[in-house]
Amino acid sequence: MLSRFRTAYGLLLAPLARLLLKAGASPTAVTVAGTVAVVLSALLLFPGDHLVAGSVACGLFLLADGLDGTMARLGNRETKFGAFLDSTLDRVADGAIFVGLAAWGIGRSPLVSWLAMLSLVAGFIVSYARARAEAEGWNVSVGLFERTDRLVVALAAALIAGFGAGESALVVGLAVVLAGSVVTTGQRIAAARRASLPPREPERPSSSLL
C-alpha cells in the first residue's frame, strides 16, 4: 500500500546519502548500523514498557532503511550481495520489533504476545512467498500489506498504546497486521499460480467454406 511513495522517499534521502558518501561511509556499513540500532531499540525499550520511546526510535531508524540503497545507487555501488544483505537484515529488524512487542505482552497481555508472534510468522511467510516465487522466475510483487505497511501499523499501534490507549491499541493494530499479512500471502500464492500456468495459445479464427 505504501510502496507507491518509495520514489519520493528516495529523493528525500538523496542529500543525506550524498553527504555520507562524501564522508567515506559505505552502504553496507549503513545497512548494518541501522539494523543494530533497530534491534537494540526494540529489544531494550519495548519489554521495559517504553512504548513511545521504542516506537519513535525504531521509526526513525527505519526511516533510514532506504538510505543504504540510495547511497548504492548514487555512488554506483549496487551489488547483488548488497541487495541480499539488505533483505536479510530487514528480516532481523522485523523480528526484533515483533519479538519486542511480544515481550511487552508477557505479564501484561497474553493476547498481544500471541498476536505479535503470529504477525511475525505471517510477515515472514509473505516475504518468503515472494523470494521463492522470484527463484522460479515469477513476479508476485503484489499484495495488500507489504513490509512497510506492517511496520507502520505495528509501530503506530505501539505509539498510541504508549500514549494511554494501552492493550487495546496493540490488539487492534497487530490484528490488522496479521489479517493483512494473511491476505497478502493468499494474493501472492494466487499470483504464483497464475504465473506457473503455461501461456494460452491464441485462438485461431475458424475458416469458412466458400
mmCIF file of C-alpha atoms in Angstrom:
data_model
loop_
_atom_site.group_PDB
_atom_site.id
_atom_site.type_symbol
_atom_site.label_atom_id
_atom_site.label_comp_id
_atom_site.label_asym_id
_atom_site.label_seq_id
_atom_site.Cartn_x
_atom_site.Cartn_y
_atom_site.Cartn_z
ATOM 1 C CA MET A 1 0.000 0.000 0.000
ATOM 2 C CA LEU A 2 2.743 2.456 0.962
ATOM 3 C CA SER A 3 5.260 1.279 -1.646
ATOM 4 C CA ARG A 4 3.942 3.882 -4.106
ATOM 5 C CA PHE A 5 5.711 6.561 -2.044
ATOM 6 C CA ARG A 6 9.111 4.850 -2.365
ATOM 7 C CA THR A 7 10.341 7.045 -5.223
ATOM 8 C CA ALA A 8 9.547 10.295 -3.403
ATOM 9 C CA TYR A 9 11.063 8.860 -0.238
ATOM 10 C CA GLY A 10 14.288 8.063 -2.073
ATOM 11 C CA LEU A 11 14.508 11.628 -3.374
ATOM 12 C CA LEU A 12 14.205 12.974 0.168
ATOM 13 C CA LEU A 13 17.081 10.758 1.300
ATOM 14 C CA ALA A 14 19.362 11.757 -1.586
ATOM 15 C CA PRO A 15 21.038 14.785 0.114
ATOM 16 C CA LEU A 16 21.914 12.764 3.222
ATOM 17 C CA ALA A 17 23.100 9.869 1.073
ATOM 18 C CA ARG A 18 25.466 12.164 -0.847
ATOM 19 C CA LEU A 19 26.781 13.608 2.413
ATOM 20 C CA LEU A 20 27.541 10.150 3.813
ATOM 21 C CA LEU A 21 29.241 9.090 0.590
ATOM 22 C CA LYS A 22 31.465 12.170 0.708
ATOM 23 C CA ALA A 23 32.318 11.323 4.307
ATOM 24 C CA GLY A 24 33.501 7.890 3.188
ATOM 25 C CA ALA A 25 30.634 5.806 4.587
ATOM 26 C CA SER A 26 29.668 2.656 2.706
ATOM 27 C CA PRO A 27 26.128 1.426 2.037
ATOM 28 C CA THR A 28 26.968 -1.848 3.793
ATOM 29 C CA ALA A 29 28.041 -0.025 6.954
ATOM 30 C CA VAL A 30 24.795 1.946 6.955
ATOM 31 C CA THR A 31 22.784 -1.270 6.473
ATOM 32 C CA VAL A 32 24.446 -2.978 9.439
ATOM 33 C CA ALA A 33 24.353 0.092 11.694
ATOM 34 C CA GLY A 34 20.664 0.702 11.035
ATOM 35 C CA THR A 35 19.766 -2.895 11.776
ATOM 36 C CA VAL A 36 21.738 -2.926 15.029
ATOM 37 C CA ALA A 37 20.048 0.306 16.105
ATOM 38 C CA VAL A 38 16.553 -1.074 15.432
ATOM 39 C CA VAL A 39 17.302 -4.349 17.219
ATOM 40 C CA LEU A 40 18.659 -2.611 20.310
ATOM 41 C CA SER A 41 15.801 -0.102 20.399
ATOM 42 C CA ALA A 42 13.110 -2.757 20.064
ATOM 43 C CA LEU A 43 14.544 -5.326 22.458
ATOM 44 C CA LEU A 44 15.571 -2.862 25.160
ATOM 45 C CA LEU A 45 12.698 -0.370 25.089
ATOM 46 C CA PHE A 46 9.538 -2.351 24.307
ATOM 47 C CA PRO A 47 9.913 -5.017 27.033
ATOM 48 C CA GLY A 48 10.584 -2.270 29.570
ATOM 49 C CA ASP A 49 7.216 -0.629 28.792
ATOM 50 C CA HIS A 50 8.832 2.287 26.939
ATOM 51 C CA LEU A 51 6.412 2.039 24.031
ATOM 52 C CA VAL A 52 6.608 5.671 22.944
ATOM 53 C CA ALA A 53 10.403 5.804 23.032
ATOM 54 C CA GLY A 54 10.662 2.423 21.337
ATOM 55 C CA SER A 55 8.233 3.351 18.570
ATOM 56 C CA VAL A 56 9.932 6.669 17.887
ATOM 57 C CA ALA A 57 13.434 5.174 17.929
ATOM 58 C CA CYS A 58 12.526 2.247 15.681
ATOM 59 C CA GLY A 59 10.579 4.547 13.378
ATOM 60 C CA LEU A 60 13.497 6.950 12.970
ATOM 61 C CA PHE A 61 15.994 4.196 12.277
ATOM 62 C CA LEU A 62 13.598 2.506 9.851
ATOM 63 C CA LEU A 63 13.157 5.811 8.003
ATOM 64 C CA ALA A 64 16.827 5.487 7.157
ATOM 65 C CA ASP A 65 16.236 1.960 5.883
ATOM 66 C CA GLY A 66 16.253 3.165 2.287
ATOM 67 C CA LEU A 67 19.383 5.227 2.854
ATOM 68 C CA ASP A 68 21.763 2.393 2.030
ATOM 69 C CA GLY A 69 20.019 1.690 -1.259
ATOM 70 C CA THR A 70 20.039 5.374 -2.181
ATOM 71 C CA MET A 71 23.759 5.546 -1.380
ATOM 72 C CA ALA A 72 24.420 2.483 -3.516
ATOM 73 C CA ARG A 73 22.576 3.970 -6.487
ATOM 74 C CA LEU A 74 24.158 7.407 -6.222
ATOM 75 C CA GLY A 75 27.643 6.006 -5.669
ATOM 76 C CA ASN A 76 27.350 3.295 -8.339
ATOM 77 C CA ARG A 77 27.896 0.659 -5.651
ATOM 78 C CA GLU A 78 24.862 -1.533 -6.304
ATOM 79 C CA THR A 79 25.773 -5.204 -5.958
ATOM 80 C CA LYS A 80 23.827 -8.447 -5.657
ATOM 81 C CA PHE A 81 25.443 -9.093 -2.293
ATOM 82 C CA GLY A 82 24.366 -5.665 -1.045
ATOM 83 C CA ALA A 83 20.759 -6.374 -2.019
ATOM 84 C CA PHE A 84 20.966 -9.801 -0.369
ATOM 85 C CA LEU A 85 22.414 -8.376 2.853
ATOM 86 C CA ASP A 86 19.838 -5.592 2.991
ATOM 87 C CA SER A 87 16.944 -8.013 2.541
ATOM 88 C CA THR A 88 18.349 -10.446 5.103
ATOM 89 C CA LEU A 89 18.916 -7.770 7.749
ATOM 90 C CA ASP A 90 15.411 -6.401 7.107
ATOM 91 C CA ARG A 91 14.099 -9.725 8.431
ATOM 92 C CA VAL A 92 16.301 -9.320 11.522
ATOM 93 C CA ALA A 93 14.895 -5.847 12.199
ATOM 94 C CA ASP A 94 11.318 -7.037 11.666
ATOM 95 C CA GLY A 95 11.875 -9.934 14.032
ATOM 96 C CA ALA A 96 13.264 -7.686 16.752
ATOM 97 C CA ILE A 97 10.267 -5.334 16.601
ATOM 98 C CA PHE A 98 7.634 -8.047 16.880
ATOM 99 C CA VAL A 99 9.601 -10.014 19.474
ATOM 100 C CA GLY A 100 9.929 -6.803 21.493
ATOM 101 C CA LEU A 101 6.168 -6.260 21.337
ATOM 102 C CA ALA A 102 5.571 -9.904 22.269
ATOM 103 C CA ALA A 103 7.898 -9.451 25.248
ATOM 104 C CA TRP A 104 5.886 -6.369 26.291
ATOM 105 C CA GLY A 105 2.808 -8.563 26.456
ATOM 106 C CA ILE A 106 4.393 -11.054 28.858
ATOM 107 C CA GLY A 107 2.753 -10.418 32.217
ATOM 108 C CA ARG A 108 0.587 -7.678 30.715
ATOM 109 C CA SER A 109 -1.412 -9.129 27.825
ATOM 110 C CA PRO A 110 -1.025 -12.691 26.541
ATOM 111 C CA LEU A 111 -3.230 -11.723 23.582
ATOM 112 C CA VAL A 112 -0.735 -9.063 22.490
ATOM 113 C CA SER A 113 2.096 -11.584 22.774
ATOM 114 C CA TRP A 114 0.249 -14.118 20.627
ATOM 115 C CA LEU A 115 -0.743 -11.554 18.019
ATOM 116 C CA ALA A 116 2.805 -10.200 17.833
ATOM 117 C CA MET A 117 4.302 -13.648 17.313
ATOM 118 C CA LEU A 118 1.664 -14.650 14.763
ATOM 119 C CA SER A 119 2.189 -11.360 12.921
ATOM 120 C CA LEU A 120 5.913 -12.060 12.833
ATOM 121 C CA VAL A 121 5.405 -15.528 11.347
ATOM 122 C CA ALA A 122 2.801 -14.289 8.853
ATOM 123 C CA GLY A 123 5.086 -11.459 7.751
ATOM 124 C CA PHE A 124 7.945 -13.866 7.179
ATOM 125 C CA ILE A 125 5.677 -16.056 5.052
ATOM 126 C CA VAL A 126 4.771 -13.021 2.923
ATOM 127 C CA SER A 127 8.460 -12.319 2.321
ATOM 128 C CA TYR A 128 9.277 -15.975 1.697
ATOM 129 C CA ALA A 129 6.472 -16.327 -0.833
ATOM 130 C CA ARG A 130 7.948 -13.504 -2.893
ATOM 131 C CA ALA A 131 11.524 -14.791 -2.598
ATOM 132 C CA ARG A 132 10.543 -18.347 -3.543
ATOM 133 C CA ALA A 133 8.474 -17.140 -6.481
ATOM 134 C CA GLU A 134 11.332 -14.990 -7.751
ATOM 135 C CA ALA A 135 13.608 -18.044 -7.562
ATOM 136 C CA GLU A 136 11.200 -19.674 -10.023
ATOM 137 C CA GLY A 137 11.264 -16.596 -12.231
ATOM 138 C CA TRP A 138 7.768 -15.417 -11.287
ATOM 139 C CA ASN A 139 6.921 -11.846 -10.353
ATOM 140 C CA VAL A 140 4.485 -11.829 -7.418
ATOM 141 C CA SER A 141 5.213 -8.349 -6.049
ATOM 142 C CA VAL A 142 1.553 -7.806 -5.233
ATOM 143 C CA GLY A 143 -0.492 -7.691 -2.077
ATOM 144 C CA LEU A 144 -2.344 -5.575 0.409
ATOM 145 C CA PHE A 145 0.285 -5.476 3.169
ATOM 146 C CA GLU A 146 3.969 -5.289 2.312
ATOM 147 C CA ARG A 147 6.799 -4.830 4.817
ATOM 148 C CA THR A 148 6.426 -1.073 5.139
ATOM 149 C CA ASP A 149 2.699 -1.370 5.811
ATOM 150 C CA ARG A 150 3.236 -3.977 8.519
ATOM 151 C CA LEU A 151 5.850 -1.930 10.333
ATOM 152 C CA VAL A 152 3.969 1.358 10.096
ATOM 153 C CA VAL A 153 0.782 -0.147 11.536
ATOM 154 C CA ALA A 154 2.605 -2.047 14.297
ATOM 155 C CA LEU A 155 4.698 0.941 15.399
ATOM 156 C CA ALA A 156 1.732 3.311 15.199
ATOM 157 C CA ALA A 157 -0.251 0.947 17.417
ATOM 158 C CA ALA A 158 2.612 0.789 19.917
ATOM 159 C CA LEU A 159 2.904 4.577 19.913
ATOM 160 C CA ILE A 160 -0.818 5.035 20.546
ATOM 161 C CA ALA A 161 -0.690 2.388 23.274
ATOM 162 C CA GLY A 162 2.185 4.215 24.916
ATOM 163 C CA PHE A 163 0.197 7.444 24.989
ATOM 164 C CA GLY A 164 -2.503 5.828 27.091
ATOM 165 C CA ALA A 165 -4.610 3.575 24.900
ATOM 166 C CA GLY A 166 -2.855 0.546 26.348
ATOM 167 C CA GLU A 167 -3.515 -3.031 25.339
ATOM 168 C CA SER A 168 -6.496 -2.289 23.087
ATOM 169 C CA ALA A 169 -4.419 -0.262 20.601
ATOM 170 C CA LEU A 170 -1.854 -3.021 20.263
ATOM 171 C CA VAL A 171 -4.525 -5.711 19.917
ATOM 172 C CA VAL A 172 -6.247 -3.816 17.099
ATOM 173 C CA GLY A 173 -3.011 -2.851 15.350
ATOM 174 C CA LEU A 174 -1.461 -6.305 15.474
ATOM 175 C CA ALA A 175 -4.730 -7.926 14.418
ATOM 176 C CA VAL A 176 -4.730 -5.670 11.342
ATOM 177 C CA VAL A 177 -1.111 -6.618 10.595
ATOM 178 C CA LEU A 178 -1.912 -10.313 10.956
ATOM 179 C CA ALA A 179 -5.011 -10.157 8.789
ATOM 180 C CA GLY A 180 -3.274 -8.056 6.149
ATOM 181 C CA SER A 181 -0.348 -10.477 6.041
ATOM 182 C CA VAL A 182 -2.639 -13.482 5.595
ATOM 183 C CA VAL A 183 -4.485 -11.749 2.751
ATOM 184 C CA THR A 184 -1.203 -10.772 1.100
ATOM 185 C CA THR A 185 0.085 -14.335 1.319
ATOM 186 C CA GLY A 186 -3.072 -15.515 -0.426
ATOM 187 C CA GLN A 187 -2.656 -12.870 -3.116
ATOM 188 C CA ARG A 188 0.941 -13.917 -3.765
ATOM 189 C CA ILE A 189 0.062 -17.609 -3.902
ATOM 190 C CA ALA A 190 -2.658 -16.787 -6.425
ATOM 191 C CA ALA A 191 -0.204 -14.687 -8.455
ATOM 192 C CA ALA A 192 2.335 -17.528 -8.398
ATOM 193 C CA ARG A 193 -0.341 -19.959 -9.533
ATOM 194 C CA ARG A 194 -1.214 -17.737 -12.487
ATOM 195 C CA ALA A 195 2.450 -17.285 -13.386
ATOM 196 C CA SER A 196 3.056 -21.051 -13.288
ATOM 197 C CA LEU A 197 0.402 -21.808 -15.870
ATOM 198 C CA PRO A 198 1.539 -22.239 -19.477
ATOM 199 C CA PRO A 199 0.668 -19.332 -21.747
ATOM 200 C CA ARG A 200 -2.611 -19.753 -23.539
ATOM 201 C CA GLU A 201 -2.367 -20.200 -27.266
ATOM 202 C CA PRO A 202 -4.229 -17.574 -29.262
ATOM 203 C CA GLU A 203 -7.429 -18.866 -30.734
ATOM 204 C CA ARG A 204 -7.277 -19.405 -34.447
ATOM 205 C CA PRO A 205 -10.092 -17.874 -36.481
ATOM 206 C CA SER A 206 -12.378 -20.511 -37.873
ATOM 207 C CA SER A 207 -12.234 -20.806 -41.636
ATOM 208 C CA SER A 208 -15.500 -20.753 -43.538
ATOM 209 C CA LEU A 209 -16.115 -22.739 -46.648
ATOM 210 C CA LEU A 210 -16.965 -20.702 -49.723
#
